[in-house]
PDB file of C-alpha atoms in Angstrom:
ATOM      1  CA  UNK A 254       0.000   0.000   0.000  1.00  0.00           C
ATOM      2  CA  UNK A 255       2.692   2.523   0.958  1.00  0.00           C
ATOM      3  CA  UNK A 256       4.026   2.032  -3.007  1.00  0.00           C
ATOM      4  CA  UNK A 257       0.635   3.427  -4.204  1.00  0.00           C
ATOM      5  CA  UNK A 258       0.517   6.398  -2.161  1.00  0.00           C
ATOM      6  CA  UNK A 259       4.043   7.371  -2.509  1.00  0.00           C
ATOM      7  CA  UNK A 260       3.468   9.245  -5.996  1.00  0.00           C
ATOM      8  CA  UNK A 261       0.258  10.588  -4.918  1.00  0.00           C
ATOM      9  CA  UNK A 262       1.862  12.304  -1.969  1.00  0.00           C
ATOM     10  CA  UNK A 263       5.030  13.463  -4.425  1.00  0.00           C
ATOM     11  CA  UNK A 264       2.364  14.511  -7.041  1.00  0.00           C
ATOM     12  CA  UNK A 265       0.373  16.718  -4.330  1.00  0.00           C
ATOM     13  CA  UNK A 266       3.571  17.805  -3.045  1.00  0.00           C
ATOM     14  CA  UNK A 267       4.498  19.329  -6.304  1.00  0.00           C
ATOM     15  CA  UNK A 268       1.304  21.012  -7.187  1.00  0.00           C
ATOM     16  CA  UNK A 269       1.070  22.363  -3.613  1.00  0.00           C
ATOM     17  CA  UNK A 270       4.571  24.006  -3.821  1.00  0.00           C
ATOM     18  CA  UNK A 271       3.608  25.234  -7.750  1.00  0.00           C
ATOM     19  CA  UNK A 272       0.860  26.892  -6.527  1.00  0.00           C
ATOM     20  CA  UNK A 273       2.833  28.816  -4.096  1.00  0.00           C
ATOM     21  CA  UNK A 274       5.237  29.811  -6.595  1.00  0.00           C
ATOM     22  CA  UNK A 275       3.234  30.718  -9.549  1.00  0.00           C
ATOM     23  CA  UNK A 276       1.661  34.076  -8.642  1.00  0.00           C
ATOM     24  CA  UNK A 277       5.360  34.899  -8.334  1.00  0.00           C
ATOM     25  CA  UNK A 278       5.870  34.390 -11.815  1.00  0.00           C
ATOM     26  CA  UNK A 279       2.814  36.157 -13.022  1.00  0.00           C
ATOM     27  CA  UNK A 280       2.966  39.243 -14.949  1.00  0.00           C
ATOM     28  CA  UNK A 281       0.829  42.542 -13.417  1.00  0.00           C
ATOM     29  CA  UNK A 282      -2.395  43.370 -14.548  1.00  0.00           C
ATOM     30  CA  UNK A 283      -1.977  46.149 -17.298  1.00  0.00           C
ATOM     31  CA  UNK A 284      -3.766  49.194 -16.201  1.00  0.00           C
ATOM     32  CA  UNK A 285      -4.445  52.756 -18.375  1.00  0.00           C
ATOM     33  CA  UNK A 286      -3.149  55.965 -16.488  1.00  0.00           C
ATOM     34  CA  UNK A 287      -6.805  57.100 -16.252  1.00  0.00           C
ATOM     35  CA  UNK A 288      -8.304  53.794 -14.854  1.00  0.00           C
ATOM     36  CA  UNK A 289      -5.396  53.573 -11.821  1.00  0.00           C
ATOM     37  CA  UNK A 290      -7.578  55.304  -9.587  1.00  0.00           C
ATOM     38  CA  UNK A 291      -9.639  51.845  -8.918  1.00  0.00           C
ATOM     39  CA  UNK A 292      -6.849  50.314  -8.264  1.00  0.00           C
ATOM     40  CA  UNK A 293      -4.519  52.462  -6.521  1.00  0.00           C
ATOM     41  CA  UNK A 294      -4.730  56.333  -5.284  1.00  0.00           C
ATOM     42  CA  UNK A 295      -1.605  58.513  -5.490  1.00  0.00           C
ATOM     43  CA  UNK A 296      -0.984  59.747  -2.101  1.00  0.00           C
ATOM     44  CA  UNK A 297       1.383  62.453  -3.813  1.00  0.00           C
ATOM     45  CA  UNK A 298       0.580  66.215  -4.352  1.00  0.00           C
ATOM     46  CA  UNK A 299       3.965  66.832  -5.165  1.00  0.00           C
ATOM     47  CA  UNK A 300       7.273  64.882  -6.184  1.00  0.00           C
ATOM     48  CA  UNK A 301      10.634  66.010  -6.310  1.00  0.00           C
ATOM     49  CA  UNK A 302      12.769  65.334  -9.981  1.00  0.00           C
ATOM     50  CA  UNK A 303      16.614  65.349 -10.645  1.00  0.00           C
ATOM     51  CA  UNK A 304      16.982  67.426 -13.549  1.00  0.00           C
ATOM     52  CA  UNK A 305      20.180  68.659 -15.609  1.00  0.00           C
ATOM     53  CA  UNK A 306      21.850  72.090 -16.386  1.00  0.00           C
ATOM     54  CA  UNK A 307      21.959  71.587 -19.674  1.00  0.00           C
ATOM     55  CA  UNK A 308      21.384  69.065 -22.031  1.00  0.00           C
ATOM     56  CA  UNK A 309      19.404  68.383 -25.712  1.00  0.00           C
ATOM     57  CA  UNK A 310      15.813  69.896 -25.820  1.00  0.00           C
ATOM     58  CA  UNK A 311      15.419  70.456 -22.294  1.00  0.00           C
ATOM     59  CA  UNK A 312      13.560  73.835 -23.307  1.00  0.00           C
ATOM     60  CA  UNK A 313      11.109  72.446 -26.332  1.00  0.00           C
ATOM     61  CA  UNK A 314       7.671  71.062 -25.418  1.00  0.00           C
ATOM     62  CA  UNK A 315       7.831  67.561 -25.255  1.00  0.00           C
ATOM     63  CA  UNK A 316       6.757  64.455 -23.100  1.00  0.00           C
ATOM     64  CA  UNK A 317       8.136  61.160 -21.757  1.00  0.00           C
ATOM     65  CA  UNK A 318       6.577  57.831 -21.356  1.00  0.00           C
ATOM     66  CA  UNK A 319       7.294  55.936 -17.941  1.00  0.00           C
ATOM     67  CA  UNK A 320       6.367  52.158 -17.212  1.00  0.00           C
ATOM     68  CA  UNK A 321       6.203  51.046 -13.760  1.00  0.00           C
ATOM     69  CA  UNK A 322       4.353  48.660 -11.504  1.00  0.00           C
ATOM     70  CA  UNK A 323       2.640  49.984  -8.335  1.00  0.00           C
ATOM     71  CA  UNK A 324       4.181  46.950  -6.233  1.00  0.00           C
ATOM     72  CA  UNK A 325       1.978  45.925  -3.044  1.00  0.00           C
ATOM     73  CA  UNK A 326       3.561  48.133  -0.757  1.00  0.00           C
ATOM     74  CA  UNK A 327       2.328  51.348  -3.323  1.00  0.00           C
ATOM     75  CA  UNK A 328       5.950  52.128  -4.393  1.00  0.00           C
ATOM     76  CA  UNK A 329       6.551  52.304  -8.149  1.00  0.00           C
ATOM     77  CA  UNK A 330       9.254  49.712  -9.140  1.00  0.00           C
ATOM     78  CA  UNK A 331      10.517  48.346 -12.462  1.00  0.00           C
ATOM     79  CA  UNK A 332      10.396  52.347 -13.390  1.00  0.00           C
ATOM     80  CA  UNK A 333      11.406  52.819 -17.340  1.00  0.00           C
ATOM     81  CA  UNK A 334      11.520  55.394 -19.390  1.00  0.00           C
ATOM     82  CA  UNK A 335      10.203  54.150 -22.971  1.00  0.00           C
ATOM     83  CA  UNK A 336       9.599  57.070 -25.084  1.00  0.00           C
ATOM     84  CA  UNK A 337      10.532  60.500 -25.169  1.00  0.00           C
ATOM     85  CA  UNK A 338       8.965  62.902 -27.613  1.00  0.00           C
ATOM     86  CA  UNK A 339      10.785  65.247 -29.084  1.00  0.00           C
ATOM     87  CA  UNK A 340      14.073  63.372 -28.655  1.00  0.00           C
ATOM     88  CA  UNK A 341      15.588  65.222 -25.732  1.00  0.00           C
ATOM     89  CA  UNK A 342      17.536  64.472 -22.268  1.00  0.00           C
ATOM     90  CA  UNK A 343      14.127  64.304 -19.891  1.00  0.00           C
ATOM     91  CA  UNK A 344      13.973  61.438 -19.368  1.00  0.00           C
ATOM     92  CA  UNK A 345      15.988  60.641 -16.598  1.00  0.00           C
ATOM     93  CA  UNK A 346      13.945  63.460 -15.021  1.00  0.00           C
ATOM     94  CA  UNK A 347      10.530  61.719 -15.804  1.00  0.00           C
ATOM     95  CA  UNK A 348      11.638  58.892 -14.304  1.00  0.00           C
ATOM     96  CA  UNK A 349      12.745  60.475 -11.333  1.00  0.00           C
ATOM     97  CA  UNK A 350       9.581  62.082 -10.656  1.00  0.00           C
ATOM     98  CA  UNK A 351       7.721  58.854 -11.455  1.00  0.00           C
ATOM     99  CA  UNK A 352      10.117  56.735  -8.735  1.00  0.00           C
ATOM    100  CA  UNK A 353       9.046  59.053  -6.291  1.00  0.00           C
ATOM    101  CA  UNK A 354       4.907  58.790  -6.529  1.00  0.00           C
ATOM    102  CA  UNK A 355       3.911  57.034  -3.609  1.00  0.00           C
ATOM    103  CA  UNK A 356       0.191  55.120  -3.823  1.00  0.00           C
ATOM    104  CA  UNK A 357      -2.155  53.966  -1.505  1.00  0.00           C
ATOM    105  CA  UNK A 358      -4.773  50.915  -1.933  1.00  0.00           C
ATOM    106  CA  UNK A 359      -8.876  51.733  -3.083  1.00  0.00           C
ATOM    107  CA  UNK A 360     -11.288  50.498  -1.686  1.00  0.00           C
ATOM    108  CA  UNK A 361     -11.684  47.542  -4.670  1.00  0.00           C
ATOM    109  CA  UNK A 362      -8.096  46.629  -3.644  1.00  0.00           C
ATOM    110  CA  UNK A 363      -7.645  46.238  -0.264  1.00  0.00           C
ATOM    111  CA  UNK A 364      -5.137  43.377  -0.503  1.00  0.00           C
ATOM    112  CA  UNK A 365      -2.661  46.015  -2.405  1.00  0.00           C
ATOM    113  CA  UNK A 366      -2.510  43.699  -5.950  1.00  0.00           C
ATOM    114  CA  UNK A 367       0.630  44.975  -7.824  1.00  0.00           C
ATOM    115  CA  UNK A 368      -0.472  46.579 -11.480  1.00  0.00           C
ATOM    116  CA  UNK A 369       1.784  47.881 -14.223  1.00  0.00           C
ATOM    117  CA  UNK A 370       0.785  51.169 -15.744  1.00  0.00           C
ATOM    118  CA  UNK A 371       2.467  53.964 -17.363  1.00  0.00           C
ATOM    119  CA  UNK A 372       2.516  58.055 -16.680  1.00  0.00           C
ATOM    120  CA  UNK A 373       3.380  60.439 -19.060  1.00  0.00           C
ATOM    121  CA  UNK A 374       5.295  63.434 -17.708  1.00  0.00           C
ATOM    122  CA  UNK A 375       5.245  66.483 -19.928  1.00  0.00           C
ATOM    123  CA  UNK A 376       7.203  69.014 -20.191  1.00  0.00           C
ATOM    124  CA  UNK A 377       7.124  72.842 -21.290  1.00  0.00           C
ATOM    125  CA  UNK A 378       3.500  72.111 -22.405  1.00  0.00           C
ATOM    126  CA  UNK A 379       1.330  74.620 -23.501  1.00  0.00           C
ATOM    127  CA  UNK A 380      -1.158  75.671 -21.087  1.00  0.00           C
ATOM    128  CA  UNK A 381      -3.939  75.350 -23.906  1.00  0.00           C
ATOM    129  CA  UNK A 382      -5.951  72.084 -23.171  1.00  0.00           C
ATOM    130  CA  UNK A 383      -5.869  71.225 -27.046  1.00  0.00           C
ATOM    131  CA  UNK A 384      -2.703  71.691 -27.675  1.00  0.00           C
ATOM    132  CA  UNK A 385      -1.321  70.028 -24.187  1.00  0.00           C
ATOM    133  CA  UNK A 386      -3.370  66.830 -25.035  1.00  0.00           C
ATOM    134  CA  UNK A 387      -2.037  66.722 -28.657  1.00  0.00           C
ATOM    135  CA  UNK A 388       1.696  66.719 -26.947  1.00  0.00           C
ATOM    136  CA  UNK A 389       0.690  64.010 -24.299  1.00  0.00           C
ATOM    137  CA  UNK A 390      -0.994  61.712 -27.303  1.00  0.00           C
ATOM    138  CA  UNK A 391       2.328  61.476 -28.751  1.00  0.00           C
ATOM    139  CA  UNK A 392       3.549  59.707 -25.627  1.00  0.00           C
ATOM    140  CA  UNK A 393       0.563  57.226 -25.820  1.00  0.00           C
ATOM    141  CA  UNK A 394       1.807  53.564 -25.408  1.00  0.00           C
ATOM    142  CA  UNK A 395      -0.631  50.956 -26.667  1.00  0.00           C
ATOM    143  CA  UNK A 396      -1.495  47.906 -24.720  1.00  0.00           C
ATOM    144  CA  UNK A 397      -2.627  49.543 -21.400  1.00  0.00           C
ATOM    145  CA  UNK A 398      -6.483  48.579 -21.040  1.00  0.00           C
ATOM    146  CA  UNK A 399      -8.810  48.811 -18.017  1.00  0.00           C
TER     147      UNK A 399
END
């Protein structure tokens, strides 16, 4: 009898332990800029940004794309810079700013599940809300649903 049991113990024993390790592996849900709010709230009225002295289009309106993922605790990690429009050196200072939000669970996520989104930072926009959202849409990434 002990022969037949042996692989059914081994067998639970494996799925047990896979179980416990699989959310590990498991990507964040992908979550728009505008739909974080059900997720997560940034606690945040202001963040502080490194930026340069000098350096190529730091005075031309322009905008930067920034992936993170609001980990459980509400701090971004994984931050990355993906696209900066025009072609300029801001965005080391969007990411900056974006590794300093700090978030705090809704009421929908009270066990703090991690979510990758993306913010996009502009900079020297036009205080026009036409023209601002025009700049911002050409640091749109695709993929980000609700």
């Amino acid at each position: 009898m002990k022969s037949i049991f042996r692989p059914l113990r081994q067998g639970l024993l494996l799925a047990f332990s896979l179980a416990l390790v699989a959310p590990a592996f498991a990507q964040s849900r992908m979550v728009d800029q505008q739909d974080l709010y059900r997720s997560w709230i940034l606690l945040n009225t202001k963040v502080q940004m490194d930026a340069p002295n000098s350096g190529l289009n730091l005075d031309k309106p322009g905008c930067a794309a920034v992936t993170y993922t609001v980990g459980s605790d509400g701090v971004p990690m994984d931050v990355q810079v993906v696209k900066v429009v025009p072609k300029s050196d801001l965005g080391p200072v969007a990411r900056s700013a974006v590794s300093n939000f700090r978030y705090g669970p809704s009421l929908s996520n009270r066990i703090g599940e991690p979510v990758a989104t993306y913010y996009i930072v502009p900079f020297n926009a036009p205080k026009d809300p036409a023209q601002r959202q025009q700049l911002m849409a050409a640091c749109k990434l695709p993929g980000y649903g609700a």
